[in-house]
PDB file of N, CA and C in Angstrom:
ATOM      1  N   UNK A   1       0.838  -1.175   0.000  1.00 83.00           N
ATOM      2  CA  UNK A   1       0.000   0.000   0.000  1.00 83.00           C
ATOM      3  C   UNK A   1       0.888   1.246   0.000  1.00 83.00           C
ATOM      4  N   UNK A   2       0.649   2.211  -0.872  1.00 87.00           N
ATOM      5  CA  UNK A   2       1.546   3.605  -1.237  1.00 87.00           C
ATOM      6  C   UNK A   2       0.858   4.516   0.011  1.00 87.00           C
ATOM      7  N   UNK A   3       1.795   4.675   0.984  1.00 93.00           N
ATOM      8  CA  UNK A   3       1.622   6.012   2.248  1.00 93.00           C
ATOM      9  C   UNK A   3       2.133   7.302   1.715  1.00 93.00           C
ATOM     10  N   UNK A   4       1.447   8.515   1.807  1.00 96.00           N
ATOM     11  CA  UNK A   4       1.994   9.591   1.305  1.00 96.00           C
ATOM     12  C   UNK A   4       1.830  10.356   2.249  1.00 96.00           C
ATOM     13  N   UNK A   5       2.497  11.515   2.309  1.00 97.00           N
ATOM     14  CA  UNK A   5       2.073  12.466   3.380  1.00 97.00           C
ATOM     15  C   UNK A   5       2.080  14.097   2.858  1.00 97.00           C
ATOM     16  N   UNK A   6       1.154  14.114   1.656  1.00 98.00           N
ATOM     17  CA  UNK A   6       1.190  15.047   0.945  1.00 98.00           C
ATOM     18  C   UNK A   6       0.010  15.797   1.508  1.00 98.00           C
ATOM     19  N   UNK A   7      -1.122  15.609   2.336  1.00 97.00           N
ATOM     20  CA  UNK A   7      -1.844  16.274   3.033  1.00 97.00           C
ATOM     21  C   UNK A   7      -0.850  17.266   4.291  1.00 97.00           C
ATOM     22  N   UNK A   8      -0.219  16.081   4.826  1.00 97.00           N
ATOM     23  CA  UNK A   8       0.874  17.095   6.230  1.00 97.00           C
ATOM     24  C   UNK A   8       1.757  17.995   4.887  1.00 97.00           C
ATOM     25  N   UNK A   9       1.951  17.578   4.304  1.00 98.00           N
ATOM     26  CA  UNK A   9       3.210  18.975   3.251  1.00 98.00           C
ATOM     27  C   UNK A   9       2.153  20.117   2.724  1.00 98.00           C
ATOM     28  N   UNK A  10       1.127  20.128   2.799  1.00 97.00           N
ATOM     29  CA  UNK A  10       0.084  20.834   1.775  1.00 97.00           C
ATOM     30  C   UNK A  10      -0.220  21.728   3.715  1.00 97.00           C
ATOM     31  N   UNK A  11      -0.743  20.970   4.364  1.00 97.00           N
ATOM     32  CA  UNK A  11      -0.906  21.867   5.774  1.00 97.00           C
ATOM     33  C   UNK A  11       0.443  23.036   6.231  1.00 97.00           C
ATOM     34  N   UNK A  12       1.620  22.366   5.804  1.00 97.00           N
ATOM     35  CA  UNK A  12       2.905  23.079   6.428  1.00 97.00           C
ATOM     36  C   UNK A  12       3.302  24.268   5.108  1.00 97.00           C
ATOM     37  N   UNK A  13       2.290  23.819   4.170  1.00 97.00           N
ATOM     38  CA  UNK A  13       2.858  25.244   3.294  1.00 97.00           C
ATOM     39  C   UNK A  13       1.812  25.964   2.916  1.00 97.00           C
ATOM     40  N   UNK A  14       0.510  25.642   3.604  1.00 97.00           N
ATOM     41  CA  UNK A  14      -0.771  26.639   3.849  1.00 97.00           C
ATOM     42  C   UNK A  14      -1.274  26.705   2.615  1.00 97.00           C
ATOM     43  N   UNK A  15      -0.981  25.160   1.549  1.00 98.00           N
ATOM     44  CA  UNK A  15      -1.505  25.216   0.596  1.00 98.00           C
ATOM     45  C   UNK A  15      -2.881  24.597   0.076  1.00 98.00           C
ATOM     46  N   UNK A  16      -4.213  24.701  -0.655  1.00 98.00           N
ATOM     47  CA  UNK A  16      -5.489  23.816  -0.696  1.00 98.00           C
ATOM     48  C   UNK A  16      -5.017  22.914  -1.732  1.00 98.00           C
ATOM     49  N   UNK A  17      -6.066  21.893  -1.775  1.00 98.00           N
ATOM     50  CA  UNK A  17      -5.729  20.744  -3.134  1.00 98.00           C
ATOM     51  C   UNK A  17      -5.580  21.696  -3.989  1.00 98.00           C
ATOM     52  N   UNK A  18      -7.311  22.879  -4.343  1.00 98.00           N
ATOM     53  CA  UNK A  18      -7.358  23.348  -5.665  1.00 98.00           C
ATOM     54  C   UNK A  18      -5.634  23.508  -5.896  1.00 98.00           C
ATOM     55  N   UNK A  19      -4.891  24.810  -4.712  1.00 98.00           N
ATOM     56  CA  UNK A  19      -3.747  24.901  -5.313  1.00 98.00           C
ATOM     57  C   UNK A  19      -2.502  24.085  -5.748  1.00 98.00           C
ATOM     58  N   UNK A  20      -2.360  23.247  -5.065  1.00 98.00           N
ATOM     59  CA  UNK A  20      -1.696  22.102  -5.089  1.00 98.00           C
ATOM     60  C   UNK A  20      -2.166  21.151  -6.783  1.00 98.00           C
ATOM     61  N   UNK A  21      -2.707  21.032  -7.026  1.00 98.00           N
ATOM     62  CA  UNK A  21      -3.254  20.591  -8.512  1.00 98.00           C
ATOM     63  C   UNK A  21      -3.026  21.320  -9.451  1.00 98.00           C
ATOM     64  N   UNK A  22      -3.425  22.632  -9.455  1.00 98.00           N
ATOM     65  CA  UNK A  22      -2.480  23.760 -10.117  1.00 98.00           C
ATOM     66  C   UNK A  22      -1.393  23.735 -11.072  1.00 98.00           C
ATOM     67  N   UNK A  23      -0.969  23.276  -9.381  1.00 98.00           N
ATOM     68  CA  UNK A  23       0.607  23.590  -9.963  1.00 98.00           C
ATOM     69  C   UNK A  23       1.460  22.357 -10.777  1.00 98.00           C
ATOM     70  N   UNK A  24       0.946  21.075  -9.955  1.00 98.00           N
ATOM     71  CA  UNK A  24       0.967  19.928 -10.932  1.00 98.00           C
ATOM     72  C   UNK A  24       0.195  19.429 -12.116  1.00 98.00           C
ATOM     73  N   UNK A  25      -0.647  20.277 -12.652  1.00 98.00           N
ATOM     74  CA  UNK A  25      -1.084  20.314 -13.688  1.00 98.00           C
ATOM     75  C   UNK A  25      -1.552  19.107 -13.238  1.00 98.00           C
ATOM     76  N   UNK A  26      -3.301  18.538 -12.354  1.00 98.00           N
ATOM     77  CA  UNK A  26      -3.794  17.701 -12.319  1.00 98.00           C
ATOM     78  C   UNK A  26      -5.389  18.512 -12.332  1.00 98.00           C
ATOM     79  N   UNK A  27      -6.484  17.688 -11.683  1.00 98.00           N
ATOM     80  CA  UNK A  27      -7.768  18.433 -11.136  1.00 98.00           C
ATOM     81  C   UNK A  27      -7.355  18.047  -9.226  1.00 98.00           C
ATOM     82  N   UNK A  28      -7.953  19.035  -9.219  1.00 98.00           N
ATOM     83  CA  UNK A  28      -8.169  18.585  -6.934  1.00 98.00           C
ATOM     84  C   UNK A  28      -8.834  17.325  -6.964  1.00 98.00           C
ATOM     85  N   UNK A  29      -9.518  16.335  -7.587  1.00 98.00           N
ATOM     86  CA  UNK A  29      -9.982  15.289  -7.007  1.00 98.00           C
ATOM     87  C   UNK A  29      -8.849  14.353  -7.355  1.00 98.00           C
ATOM     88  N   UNK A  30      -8.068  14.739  -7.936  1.00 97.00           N
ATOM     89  CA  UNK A  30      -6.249  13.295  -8.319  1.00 97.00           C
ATOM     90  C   UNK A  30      -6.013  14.210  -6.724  1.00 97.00           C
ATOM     91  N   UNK A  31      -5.521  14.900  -6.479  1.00 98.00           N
ATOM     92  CA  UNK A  31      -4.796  14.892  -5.120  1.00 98.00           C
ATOM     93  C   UNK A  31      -5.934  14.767  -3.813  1.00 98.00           C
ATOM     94  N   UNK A  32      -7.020  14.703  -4.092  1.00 97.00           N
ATOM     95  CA  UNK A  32      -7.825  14.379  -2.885  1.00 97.00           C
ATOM     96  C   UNK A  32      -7.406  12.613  -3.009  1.00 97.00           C
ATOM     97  N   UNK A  33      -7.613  11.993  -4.426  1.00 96.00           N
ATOM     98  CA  UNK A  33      -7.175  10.736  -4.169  1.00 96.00           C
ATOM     99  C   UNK A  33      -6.072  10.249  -4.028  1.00 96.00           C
ATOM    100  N   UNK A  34      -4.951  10.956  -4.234  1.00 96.00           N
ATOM    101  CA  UNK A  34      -3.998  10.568  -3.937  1.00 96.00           C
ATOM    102  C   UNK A  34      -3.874  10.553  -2.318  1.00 96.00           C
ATOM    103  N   UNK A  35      -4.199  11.642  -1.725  1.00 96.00           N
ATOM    104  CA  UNK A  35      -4.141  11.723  -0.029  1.00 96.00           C
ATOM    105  C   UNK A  35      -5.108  10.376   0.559  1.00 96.00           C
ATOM    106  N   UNK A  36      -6.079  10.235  -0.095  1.00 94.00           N
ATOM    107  CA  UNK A  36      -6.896   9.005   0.391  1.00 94.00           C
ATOM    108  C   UNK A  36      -6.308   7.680   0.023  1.00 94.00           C
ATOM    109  N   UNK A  37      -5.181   7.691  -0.474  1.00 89.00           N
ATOM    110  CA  UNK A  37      -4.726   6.291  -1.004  1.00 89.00           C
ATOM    111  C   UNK A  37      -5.486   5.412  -1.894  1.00 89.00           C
ATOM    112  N   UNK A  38      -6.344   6.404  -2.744  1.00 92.00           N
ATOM    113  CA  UNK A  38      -7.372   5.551  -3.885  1.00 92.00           C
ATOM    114  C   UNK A  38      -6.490   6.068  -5.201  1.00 92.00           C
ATOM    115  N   UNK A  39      -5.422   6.431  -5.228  1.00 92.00           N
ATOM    116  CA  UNK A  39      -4.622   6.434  -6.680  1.00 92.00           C
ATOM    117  C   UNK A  39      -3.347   6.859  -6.309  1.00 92.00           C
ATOM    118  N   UNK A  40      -2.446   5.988  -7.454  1.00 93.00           N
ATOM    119  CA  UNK A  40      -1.198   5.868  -7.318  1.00 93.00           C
ATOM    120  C   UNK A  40      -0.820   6.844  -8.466  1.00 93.00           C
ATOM    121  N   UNK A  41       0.285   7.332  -8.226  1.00 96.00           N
ATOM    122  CA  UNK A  41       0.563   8.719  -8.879  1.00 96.00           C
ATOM    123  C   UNK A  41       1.447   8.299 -10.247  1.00 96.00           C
ATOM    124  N   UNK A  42       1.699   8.222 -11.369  1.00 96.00           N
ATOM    125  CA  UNK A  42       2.674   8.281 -12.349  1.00 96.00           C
ATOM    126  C   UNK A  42       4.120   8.972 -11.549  1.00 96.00           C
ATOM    127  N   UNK A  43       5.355   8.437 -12.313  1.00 96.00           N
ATOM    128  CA  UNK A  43       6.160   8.545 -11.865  1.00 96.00           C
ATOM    129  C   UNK A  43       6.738  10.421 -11.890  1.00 96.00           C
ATOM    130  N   UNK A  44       5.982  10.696 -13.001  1.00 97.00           N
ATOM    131  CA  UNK A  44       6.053  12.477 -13.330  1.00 97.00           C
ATOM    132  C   UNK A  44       5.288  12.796 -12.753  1.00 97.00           C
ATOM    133  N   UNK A  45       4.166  13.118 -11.819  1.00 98.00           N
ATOM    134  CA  UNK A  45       3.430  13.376 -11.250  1.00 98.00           C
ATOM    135  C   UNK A  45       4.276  13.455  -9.822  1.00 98.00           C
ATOM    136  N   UNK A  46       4.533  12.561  -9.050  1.00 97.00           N
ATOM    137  CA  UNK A  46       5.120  12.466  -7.712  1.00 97.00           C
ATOM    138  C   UNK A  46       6.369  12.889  -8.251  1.00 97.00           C
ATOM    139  N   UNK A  47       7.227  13.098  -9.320  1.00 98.00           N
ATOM    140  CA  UNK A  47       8.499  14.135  -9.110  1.00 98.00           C
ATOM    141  C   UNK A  47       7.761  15.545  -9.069  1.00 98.00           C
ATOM    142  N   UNK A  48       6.339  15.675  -9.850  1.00 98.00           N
ATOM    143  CA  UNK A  48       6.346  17.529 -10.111  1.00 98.00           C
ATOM    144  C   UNK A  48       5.629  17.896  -8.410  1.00 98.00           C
ATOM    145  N   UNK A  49       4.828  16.979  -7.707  1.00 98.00           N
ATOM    146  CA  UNK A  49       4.687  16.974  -6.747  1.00 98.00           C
ATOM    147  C   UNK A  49       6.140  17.362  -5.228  1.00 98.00           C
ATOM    148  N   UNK A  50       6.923  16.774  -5.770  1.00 98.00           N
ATOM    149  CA  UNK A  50       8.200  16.882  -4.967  1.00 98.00           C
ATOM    150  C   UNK A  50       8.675  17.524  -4.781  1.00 98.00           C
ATOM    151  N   UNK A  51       8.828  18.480  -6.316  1.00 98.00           N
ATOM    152  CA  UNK A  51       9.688  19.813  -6.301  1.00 98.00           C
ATOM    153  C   UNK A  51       8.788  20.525  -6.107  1.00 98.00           C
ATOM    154  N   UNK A  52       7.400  20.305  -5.688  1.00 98.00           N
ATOM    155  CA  UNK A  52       6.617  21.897  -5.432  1.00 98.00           C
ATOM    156  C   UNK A  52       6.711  22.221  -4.034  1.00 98.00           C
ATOM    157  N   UNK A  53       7.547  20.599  -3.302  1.00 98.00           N
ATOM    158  CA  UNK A  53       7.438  20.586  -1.588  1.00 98.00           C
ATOM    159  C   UNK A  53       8.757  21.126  -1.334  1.00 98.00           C
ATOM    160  N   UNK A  54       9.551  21.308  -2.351  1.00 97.00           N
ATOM    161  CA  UNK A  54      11.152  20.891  -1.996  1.00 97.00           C
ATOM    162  C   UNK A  54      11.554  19.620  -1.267  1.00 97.00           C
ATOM    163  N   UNK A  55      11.269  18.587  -2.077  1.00 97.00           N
ATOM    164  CA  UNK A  55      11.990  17.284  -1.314  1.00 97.00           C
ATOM    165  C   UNK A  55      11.835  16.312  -2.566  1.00 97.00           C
ATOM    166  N   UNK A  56      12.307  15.188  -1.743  1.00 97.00           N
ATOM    167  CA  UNK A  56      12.701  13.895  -2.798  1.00 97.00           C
ATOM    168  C   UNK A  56      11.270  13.343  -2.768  1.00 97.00           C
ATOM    169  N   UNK A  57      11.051  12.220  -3.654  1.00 97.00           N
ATOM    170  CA  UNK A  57       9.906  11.590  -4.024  1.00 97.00           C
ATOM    171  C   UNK A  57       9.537  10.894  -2.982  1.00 97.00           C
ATOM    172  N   UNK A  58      10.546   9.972  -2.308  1.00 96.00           N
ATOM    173  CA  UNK A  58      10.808   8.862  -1.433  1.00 96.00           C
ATOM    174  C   UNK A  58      10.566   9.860   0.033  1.00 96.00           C
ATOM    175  N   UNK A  59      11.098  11.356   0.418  1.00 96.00           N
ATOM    176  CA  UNK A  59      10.284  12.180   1.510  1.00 96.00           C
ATOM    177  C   UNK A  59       8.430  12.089   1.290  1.00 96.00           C
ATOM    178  N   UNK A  60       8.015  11.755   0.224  1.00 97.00           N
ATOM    179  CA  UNK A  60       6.842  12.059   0.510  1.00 97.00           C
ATOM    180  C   UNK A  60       5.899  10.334   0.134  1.00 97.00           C
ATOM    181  N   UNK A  61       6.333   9.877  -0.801  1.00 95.00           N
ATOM    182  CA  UNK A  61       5.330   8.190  -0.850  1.00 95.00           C
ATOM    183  C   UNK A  61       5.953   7.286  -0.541  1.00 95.00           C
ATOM    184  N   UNK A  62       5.482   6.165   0.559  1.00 93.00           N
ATOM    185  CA  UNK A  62       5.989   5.161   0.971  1.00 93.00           C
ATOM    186  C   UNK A  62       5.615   4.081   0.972  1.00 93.00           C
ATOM    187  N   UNK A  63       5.983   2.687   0.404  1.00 87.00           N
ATOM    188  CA  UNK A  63       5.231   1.777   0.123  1.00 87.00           C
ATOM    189  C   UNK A  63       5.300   0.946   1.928  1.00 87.00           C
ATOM    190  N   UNK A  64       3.602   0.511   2.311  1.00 84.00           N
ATOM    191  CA  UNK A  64       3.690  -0.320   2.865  1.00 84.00           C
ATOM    192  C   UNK A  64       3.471  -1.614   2.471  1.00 84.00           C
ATOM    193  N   UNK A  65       3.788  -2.715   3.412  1.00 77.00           N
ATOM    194  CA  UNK A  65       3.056  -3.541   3.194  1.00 77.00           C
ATOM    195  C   UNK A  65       1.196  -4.009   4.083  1.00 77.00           C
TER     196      UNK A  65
END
C-alpha cells in the first residue's frame, strides 16, 4: 500500500488541493485521491509533486506492506 504524506506537506505550506493541482497540472480530485490512497501517482506526477514541496519523491510516498 503507497503512504503519502502530501496532506501534512500541503498543511505546512498553507496550501489547498485546488492549489496544489495547479501547480501539478492535475484536477483537486487526483490529489484528494492521492491523499486518500485511492490512486497511485505516475512517476512524473510524484516528481512535479516533490519539487513543489522541496523534497525527494521517497520524503513524501511510501510503500507499505
Amino acid at each position: 500500500m503507497l503512504k503519502t504524506r502530501i496532506k501534512e506537506l500541503r498543511a505546512r505550506d498553507g496550501l489547498k488541493q485546488e492549489e496544489l493541482a495547479r501547480l501539478v497540472g492535475v484536477r483537486r480530485e487526483t490529489i484528494g485521491n492521492l491523499e486518500a490512497g485511492r490512486y497511485n501517482p505516475s512517476l512524473r506526477l510524484a516528481m512535479d509533486i516533490a519539487r513543489v514541496f522541496g523534497c525527494t519523491v521517497e520524503d513524501i510516498f511510501t510503500f507499505q506492506d
